[in-house]
Amino acid sequence: MKTTVLIVDDEVPFASALEKRLARRNLDVHTASNGTEALDILQSTDGEIDVVILDVKMPGMDGMETLRRIKTLYPSVEIVLLSGHATMESAIRGMRLGAFDYLTKPCSIEQVCAKVEEAKEKRRGSVAK
């Protein structure tokens, strides 16, 4: 069964490049450029999304608020936070809000894929974390 990922990042070129790289690794990928669009996609895909890769700093609804809303509405969806402006405080806050893990930009595609796979396994109940 294919893993379905939603990339949420206001940097459209970054999200597009990541989408292509993940699709080449046989993942089903959706993209959103903000939190509101991400919530719309989650609603329209009716539970198909396994993992959300979520940028922390976005205009409007930031990553932390988006994370909070996703975990409230779709508690089984796993979320990997991604930030180019990482701080220990934001990582801790994200984990407390229910994020699966936290990566800092730049990171390798291998790191992203490994976290997506771990998060998918947790979602499917295969890994206790």
mmCIF file with all atom_site columns, C-alpha atoms in Angstrom:
data_model
loop_
_atom_site.group_PDB
_atom_site.id
_atom_site.type_symbol
_atom_site.label_atom_id
_atom_site.label_alt_id
_atom_site.label_comp_id
_atom_site.label_asym_id
_atom_site.label_entity_id
_atom_site.label_seq_id
_atom_site.pdbx_PDB_ins_code
_atom_site.Cartn_x
_atom_site.Cartn_y
_atom_site.Cartn_z
_atom_site.occupancy
_atom_site.B_iso_or_equiv
_atom_site.pdbx_formal_charge
_atom_site.auth_seq_id
_atom_site.auth_comp_id
_atom_site.auth_asym_id
_atom_site.auth_atom_id
_atom_site.pdbx_PDB_model_num
ATOM 1   C CA . MET A 1 1   ? 0.000   0.000  0.000  1.00 0.00 ? 1   MET A CA 1
ATOM 2   C CA . LYS A 1 2   ? 1.404   3.391  -1.048 1.00 0.00 ? 2   LYS A CA 1
ATOM 3   C CA . THR A 1 3   ? 2.182   5.981  1.578  1.00 0.00 ? 3   THR A CA 1
ATOM 4   C CA . THR A 1 4   ? 0.283   9.236  1.086  1.00 0.00 ? 4   THR A CA 1
ATOM 5   C CA . VAL A 1 5   ? 2.058   12.429 2.125  1.00 0.00 ? 5   VAL A CA 1
ATOM 6   C CA . LEU A 1 6   ? 0.919   16.038 2.319  1.00 0.00 ? 6   LEU A CA 1
ATOM 7   C CA . ILE A 1 7   ? 3.652   18.694 2.084  1.00 0.00 ? 7   ILE A CA 1
ATOM 8   C CA . VAL A 1 8   ? 2.645   22.035 3.599  1.00 0.00 ? 8   VAL A CA 1
ATOM 9   C CA . ASP A 1 9   ? 5.121   24.833 2.871  1.00 0.00 ? 9   ASP A CA 1
ATOM 10  C CA . ASP A 1 10  ? 4.689   28.427 1.717  1.00 0.00 ? 10  ASP A CA 1
ATOM 11  C CA . GLU A 1 11  ? 7.947   28.166 -0.269 1.00 0.00 ? 11  GLU A CA 1
ATOM 12  C CA . VAL A 1 12  ? 6.336   26.765 -3.418 1.00 0.00 ? 12  VAL A CA 1
ATOM 13  C CA . PRO A 1 13  ? 9.608   25.923 -5.251 1.00 0.00 ? 13  PRO A CA 1
ATOM 14  C CA . PHE A 1 14  ? 10.808  23.955 -2.207 1.00 0.00 ? 14  PHE A CA 1
ATOM 15  C CA . ALA A 1 15  ? 7.495   22.104 -1.857 1.00 0.00 ? 15  ALA A CA 1
ATOM 16  C CA . SER A 1 16  ? 7.440   21.324 -5.590 1.00 0.00 ? 16  SER A CA 1
ATOM 17  C CA . ALA A 1 17  ? 10.998  19.962 -5.545 1.00 0.00 ? 17  ALA A CA 1
ATOM 18  C CA . LEU A 1 18  ? 10.268  17.837 -2.476 1.00 0.00 ? 18  LEU A CA 1
ATOM 19  C CA . GLU A 1 19  ? 7.040   16.591 -4.070 1.00 0.00 ? 19  GLU A CA 1
ATOM 20  C CA . LYS A 1 20  ? 8.942   15.402 -7.168 1.00 0.00 ? 20  LYS A CA 1
ATOM 21  C CA . ARG A 1 21  ? 11.648  13.715 -5.107 1.00 0.00 ? 21  ARG A CA 1
ATOM 22  C CA . LEU A 1 22  ? 9.137   11.873 -2.928 1.00 0.00 ? 22  LEU A CA 1
ATOM 23  C CA . ALA A 1 23  ? 7.006   10.864 -5.919 1.00 0.00 ? 23  ALA A CA 1
ATOM 24  C CA . ARG A 1 24  ? 10.102  9.281  -7.483 1.00 0.00 ? 24  ARG A CA 1
ATOM 25  C CA . ARG A 1 25  ? 10.297  7.128  -4.363 1.00 0.00 ? 25  ARG A CA 1
ATOM 26  C CA . ASN A 1 26  ? 6.798   5.788  -5.035 1.00 0.00 ? 26  ASN A CA 1
ATOM 27  C CA . LEU A 1 27  ? 4.950   7.979  -2.539 1.00 0.00 ? 27  LEU A CA 1
ATOM 28  C CA . ASP A 1 28  ? 1.588   9.557  -3.315 1.00 0.00 ? 28  ASP A CA 1
ATOM 29  C CA . VAL A 1 29  ? 2.163   13.279 -2.674 1.00 0.00 ? 29  VAL A CA 1
ATOM 30  C CA . HIS A 1 30  ? -0.134  16.276 -2.265 1.00 0.00 ? 30  HIS A CA 1
ATOM 31  C CA . THR A 1 31  ? 1.010   19.846 -1.621 1.00 0.00 ? 31  THR A CA 1
ATOM 32  C CA . ALA A 1 32  ? -0.475  22.875 0.109  1.00 0.00 ? 32  ALA A CA 1
ATOM 33  C CA . SER A 1 33  ? 1.018   26.343 0.419  1.00 0.00 ? 33  SER A CA 1
ATOM 34  C CA . ASN A 1 34  ? -0.670  27.230 3.727  1.00 0.00 ? 34  ASN A CA 1
ATOM 35  C CA . GLY A 1 35  ? -2.486  25.771 6.717  1.00 0.00 ? 35  GLY A CA 1
ATOM 36  C CA . THR A 1 36  ? -5.988  26.472 5.451  1.00 0.00 ? 36  THR A CA 1
ATOM 37  C CA . GLU A 1 37  ? -5.279  24.709 2.159  1.00 0.00 ? 37  GLU A CA 1
ATOM 38  C CA . ALA A 1 38  ? -3.787  21.774 4.096  1.00 0.00 ? 38  ALA A CA 1
ATOM 39  C CA . LEU A 1 39  ? -6.957  21.387 6.154  1.00 0.00 ? 39  LEU A CA 1
ATOM 40  C CA . ASP A 1 40  ? -9.055  21.505 2.965  1.00 0.00 ? 40  ASP A CA 1
ATOM 41  C CA . ILE A 1 41  ? -6.928  18.761 1.391  1.00 0.00 ? 41  ILE A CA 1
ATOM 42  C CA . LEU A 1 42  ? -7.153  16.600 4.517  1.00 0.00 ? 42  LEU A CA 1
ATOM 43  C CA . GLN A 1 43  ? -10.931 16.947 4.461  1.00 0.00 ? 43  GLN A CA 1
ATOM 44  C CA . SER A 1 44  ? -11.237 16.214 0.738  1.00 0.00 ? 44  SER A CA 1
ATOM 45  C CA . THR A 1 45  ? -8.995  13.128 0.846  1.00 0.00 ? 45  THR A CA 1
ATOM 46  C CA . ASP A 1 46  ? -11.154 11.521 3.534  1.00 0.00 ? 46  ASP A CA 1
ATOM 47  C CA . GLY A 1 47  ? -8.438  9.973  5.699  1.00 0.00 ? 47  GLY A CA 1
ATOM 48  C CA . GLU A 1 48  ? -6.045  8.995  2.910  1.00 0.00 ? 48  GLU A CA 1
ATOM 49  C CA . ILE A 1 49  ? -3.162  11.158 4.157  1.00 0.00 ? 49  ILE A CA 1
ATOM 50  C CA . ASP A 1 50  ? -0.704  9.147  6.268  1.00 0.00 ? 50  ASP A CA 1
ATOM 51  C CA . VAL A 1 51  ? 1.915   11.792 7.008  1.00 0.00 ? 51  VAL A CA 1
ATOM 52  C CA . VAL A 1 52  ? 2.029   15.593 6.832  1.00 0.00 ? 52  VAL A CA 1
ATOM 53  C CA . ILE A 1 53  ? 5.375   17.330 6.325  1.00 0.00 ? 53  ILE A CA 1
ATOM 54  C CA . LEU A 1 54  ? 4.659   20.729 7.826  1.00 0.00 ? 54  LEU A CA 1
ATOM 55  C CA . ASP A 1 55  ? 6.705   23.920 7.664  1.00 0.00 ? 55  ASP A CA 1
ATOM 56  C CA . VAL A 1 56  ? 6.765   25.744 10.981 1.00 0.00 ? 56  VAL A CA 1
ATOM 57  C CA . LYS A 1 57  ? 7.032   29.339 9.721  1.00 0.00 ? 57  LYS A CA 1
ATOM 58  C CA . MET A 1 58  ? 4.288   30.335 7.316  1.00 0.00 ? 58  MET A CA 1
ATOM 59  C CA . PRO A 1 59  ? 2.313   33.556 6.933  1.00 0.00 ? 59  PRO A CA 1
ATOM 60  C CA . GLY A 1 60  ? -1.235  33.526 8.214  1.00 0.00 ? 60  GLY A CA 1
ATOM 61  C CA . MET A 1 61  ? -1.888  30.284 10.060 1.00 0.00 ? 61  MET A CA 1
ATOM 62  C CA . ASP A 1 62  ? 1.603   29.207 11.132 1.00 0.00 ? 62  ASP A CA 1
ATOM 63  C CA . GLY A 1 63  ? 2.789   25.624 11.385 1.00 0.00 ? 63  GLY A CA 1
ATOM 64  C CA . MET A 1 64  ? 2.058   25.283 15.103 1.00 0.00 ? 64  MET A CA 1
ATOM 65  C CA . GLU A 1 65  ? -1.561  26.380 14.703 1.00 0.00 ? 65  GLU A CA 1
ATOM 66  C CA . THR A 1 66  ? -1.919  24.126 11.657 1.00 0.00 ? 66  THR A CA 1
ATOM 67  C CA . LEU A 1 67  ? -0.463  21.239 13.679 1.00 0.00 ? 67  LEU A CA 1
ATOM 68  C CA . ARG A 1 68  ? -2.896  21.880 16.527 1.00 0.00 ? 68  ARG A CA 1
ATOM 69  C CA . ARG A 1 69  ? -5.884  21.916 14.172 1.00 0.00 ? 69  ARG A CA 1
ATOM 70  C CA . ILE A 1 70  ? -4.781  18.802 12.266 1.00 0.00 ? 70  ILE A CA 1
ATOM 71  C CA . LYS A 1 71  ? -4.278  16.821 15.480 1.00 0.00 ? 71  LYS A CA 1
ATOM 72  C CA . THR A 1 72  ? -7.706  17.959 16.733 1.00 0.00 ? 72  THR A CA 1
ATOM 73  C CA . LEU A 1 73  ? -9.536  17.026 13.527 1.00 0.00 ? 73  LEU A CA 1
ATOM 74  C CA . TYR A 1 74  ? -7.381  14.095 12.320 1.00 0.00 ? 74  TYR A CA 1
ATOM 75  C CA . PRO A 1 75  ? -5.615  12.673 15.382 1.00 0.00 ? 75  PRO A CA 1
ATOM 76  C CA . SER A 1 76  ? -4.251  9.600  13.582 1.00 0.00 ? 76  SER A CA 1
ATOM 77  C CA . VAL A 1 77  ? -2.383  11.638 10.960 1.00 0.00 ? 77  VAL A CA 1
ATOM 78  C CA . GLU A 1 78  ? 1.306   11.836 11.814 1.00 0.00 ? 78  GLU A CA 1
ATOM 79  C CA . ILE A 1 79  ? 3.119   15.135 11.367 1.00 0.00 ? 79  ILE A CA 1
ATOM 80  C CA . VAL A 1 80  ? 6.789   15.790 10.715 1.00 0.00 ? 80  VAL A CA 1
ATOM 81  C CA . LEU A 1 81  ? 7.672   19.427 11.332 1.00 0.00 ? 81  LEU A CA 1
ATOM 82  C CA . LEU A 1 82  ? 10.221  21.004 9.025  1.00 0.00 ? 82  LEU A CA 1
ATOM 83  C CA . SER A 1 83  ? 11.884  24.354 9.572  1.00 0.00 ? 83  SER A CA 1
ATOM 84  C CA . GLY A 1 84  ? 14.761  26.413 8.326  1.00 0.00 ? 84  GLY A CA 1
ATOM 85  C CA . HIS A 1 85  ? 14.519  28.497 11.513 1.00 0.00 ? 85  HIS A CA 1
ATOM 86  C CA . ALA A 1 86  ? 14.566  25.681 14.045 1.00 0.00 ? 86  ALA A CA 1
ATOM 87  C CA . THR A 1 87  ? 14.825  26.392 17.729 1.00 0.00 ? 87  THR A CA 1
ATOM 88  C CA . MET A 1 88  ? 14.731  23.994 20.630 1.00 0.00 ? 88  MET A CA 1
ATOM 89  C CA . GLU A 1 89  ? 11.634  25.787 21.926 1.00 0.00 ? 89  GLU A CA 1
ATOM 90  C CA . SER A 1 90  ? 9.692   25.283 18.688 1.00 0.00 ? 90  SER A CA 1
ATOM 91  C CA . ALA A 1 91  ? 10.749  21.622 18.507 1.00 0.00 ? 91  ALA A CA 1
ATOM 92  C CA . ILE A 1 92  ? 9.575   20.993 22.073 1.00 0.00 ? 92  ILE A CA 1
ATOM 93  C CA . ARG A 1 93  ? 6.338   22.898 21.495 1.00 0.00 ? 93  ARG A CA 1
ATOM 94  C CA . GLY A 1 94  ? 5.659   20.924 18.323 1.00 0.00 ? 94  GLY A CA 1
ATOM 95  C CA . MET A 1 95  ? 6.254   17.602 20.028 1.00 0.00 ? 95  MET A CA 1
ATOM 96  C CA . ARG A 1 96  ? 3.941   18.598 22.883 1.00 0.00 ? 96  ARG A CA 1
ATOM 97  C CA . LEU A 1 97  ? 1.251   19.459 20.335 1.00 0.00 ? 97  LEU A CA 1
ATOM 98  C CA . GLY A 1 98  ? 1.543   15.970 18.862 1.00 0.00 ? 98  GLY A CA 1
ATOM 99  C CA . ALA A 1 99  ? 4.160   16.153 16.109 1.00 0.00 ? 99  ALA A CA 1
ATOM 100 C CA . PHE A 1 100 ? 5.878   12.859 15.350 1.00 0.00 ? 100 PHE A CA 1
ATOM 101 C CA . ASP A 1 101 ? 9.279   14.466 14.813 1.00 0.00 ? 101 ASP A CA 1
ATOM 102 C CA . TYR A 1 102 ? 11.117  17.635 13.814 1.00 0.00 ? 102 TYR A CA 1
ATOM 103 C CA . LEU A 1 103 ? 13.611  18.113 10.965 1.00 0.00 ? 103 LEU A CA 1
ATOM 104 C CA . THR A 1 104 ? 15.655  21.191 10.122 1.00 0.00 ? 104 THR A CA 1
ATOM 105 C CA . LYS A 1 105 ? 16.198  22.548 6.622  1.00 0.00 ? 105 LYS A CA 1
ATOM 106 C CA . PRO A 1 106 ? 18.294  21.718 4.805  1.00 0.00 ? 106 PRO A CA 1
ATOM 107 C CA . CYS A 1 107 ? 17.951  17.981 5.297  1.00 0.00 ? 107 CYS A CA 1
ATOM 108 C CA . SER A 1 108 ? 18.590  15.113 2.935  1.00 0.00 ? 108 SER A CA 1
ATOM 109 C CA . ILE A 1 109 ? 15.828  13.364 1.040  1.00 0.00 ? 109 ILE A CA 1
ATOM 110 C CA . GLU A 1 110 ? 16.944  10.195 2.824  1.00 0.00 ? 110 GLU A CA 1
ATOM 111 C CA . GLN A 1 111 ? 16.236  11.833 6.204  1.00 0.00 ? 111 GLN A CA 1
ATOM 112 C CA . VAL A 1 112 ? 12.808  12.959 5.039  1.00 0.00 ? 112 VAL A CA 1
ATOM 113 C CA . CYS A 1 113 ? 11.962  9.520  3.634  1.00 0.00 ? 113 CYS A CA 1
ATOM 114 C CA . ALA A 1 114 ? 13.131  7.783  6.812  1.00 0.00 ? 114 ALA A CA 1
ATOM 115 C CA . LYS A 1 115 ? 10.942  10.034 8.981  1.00 0.00 ? 115 LYS A CA 1
ATOM 116 C CA . VAL A 1 116 ? 7.960   9.579  6.661  1.00 0.00 ? 116 VAL A CA 1
ATOM 117 C CA . GLU A 1 117 ? 8.356   5.797  6.841  1.00 0.00 ? 117 GLU A CA 1
ATOM 118 C CA . GLU A 1 118 ? 8.685   5.814  10.644 1.00 0.00 ? 118 GLU A CA 1
ATOM 119 C CA . ALA A 1 119 ? 5.651   8.079  10.968 1.00 0.00 ? 119 ALA A CA 1
ATOM 120 C CA . LYS A 1 120 ? 3.602   5.881  8.622  1.00 0.00 ? 120 LYS A CA 1
ATOM 121 C CA . GLU A 1 121 ? 4.504   2.793  10.636 1.00 0.00 ? 121 GLU A CA 1
ATOM 122 C CA . LYS A 1 122 ? 3.487   4.542  13.845 1.00 0.00 ? 122 LYS A CA 1
ATOM 123 C CA . ARG A 1 123 ? 0.192   5.575  12.266 1.00 0.00 ? 123 ARG A CA 1
ATOM 124 C CA . ARG A 1 124 ? -0.476  2.013  11.191 1.00 0.00 ? 124 ARG A CA 1
ATOM 125 C CA . GLY A 1 125 ? 0.300   0.760  14.699 1.00 0.00 ? 125 GLY A CA 1
ATOM 126 C CA . SER A 1 126 ? 3.519   -1.040 13.801 1.00 0.00 ? 126 SER A CA 1
ATOM 127 C CA . VAL A 1 127 ? 5.851   1.091  15.883 1.00 0.00 ? 127 VAL A CA 1
ATOM 128 C CA . ALA A 1 128 ? 5.391   2.168  19.478 1.00 0.00 ? 128 ALA A CA 1
ATOM 129 C CA . LYS A 1 129 ? 7.032   5.519  20.131 1.00 0.00 ? 129 LYS A CA 1
#
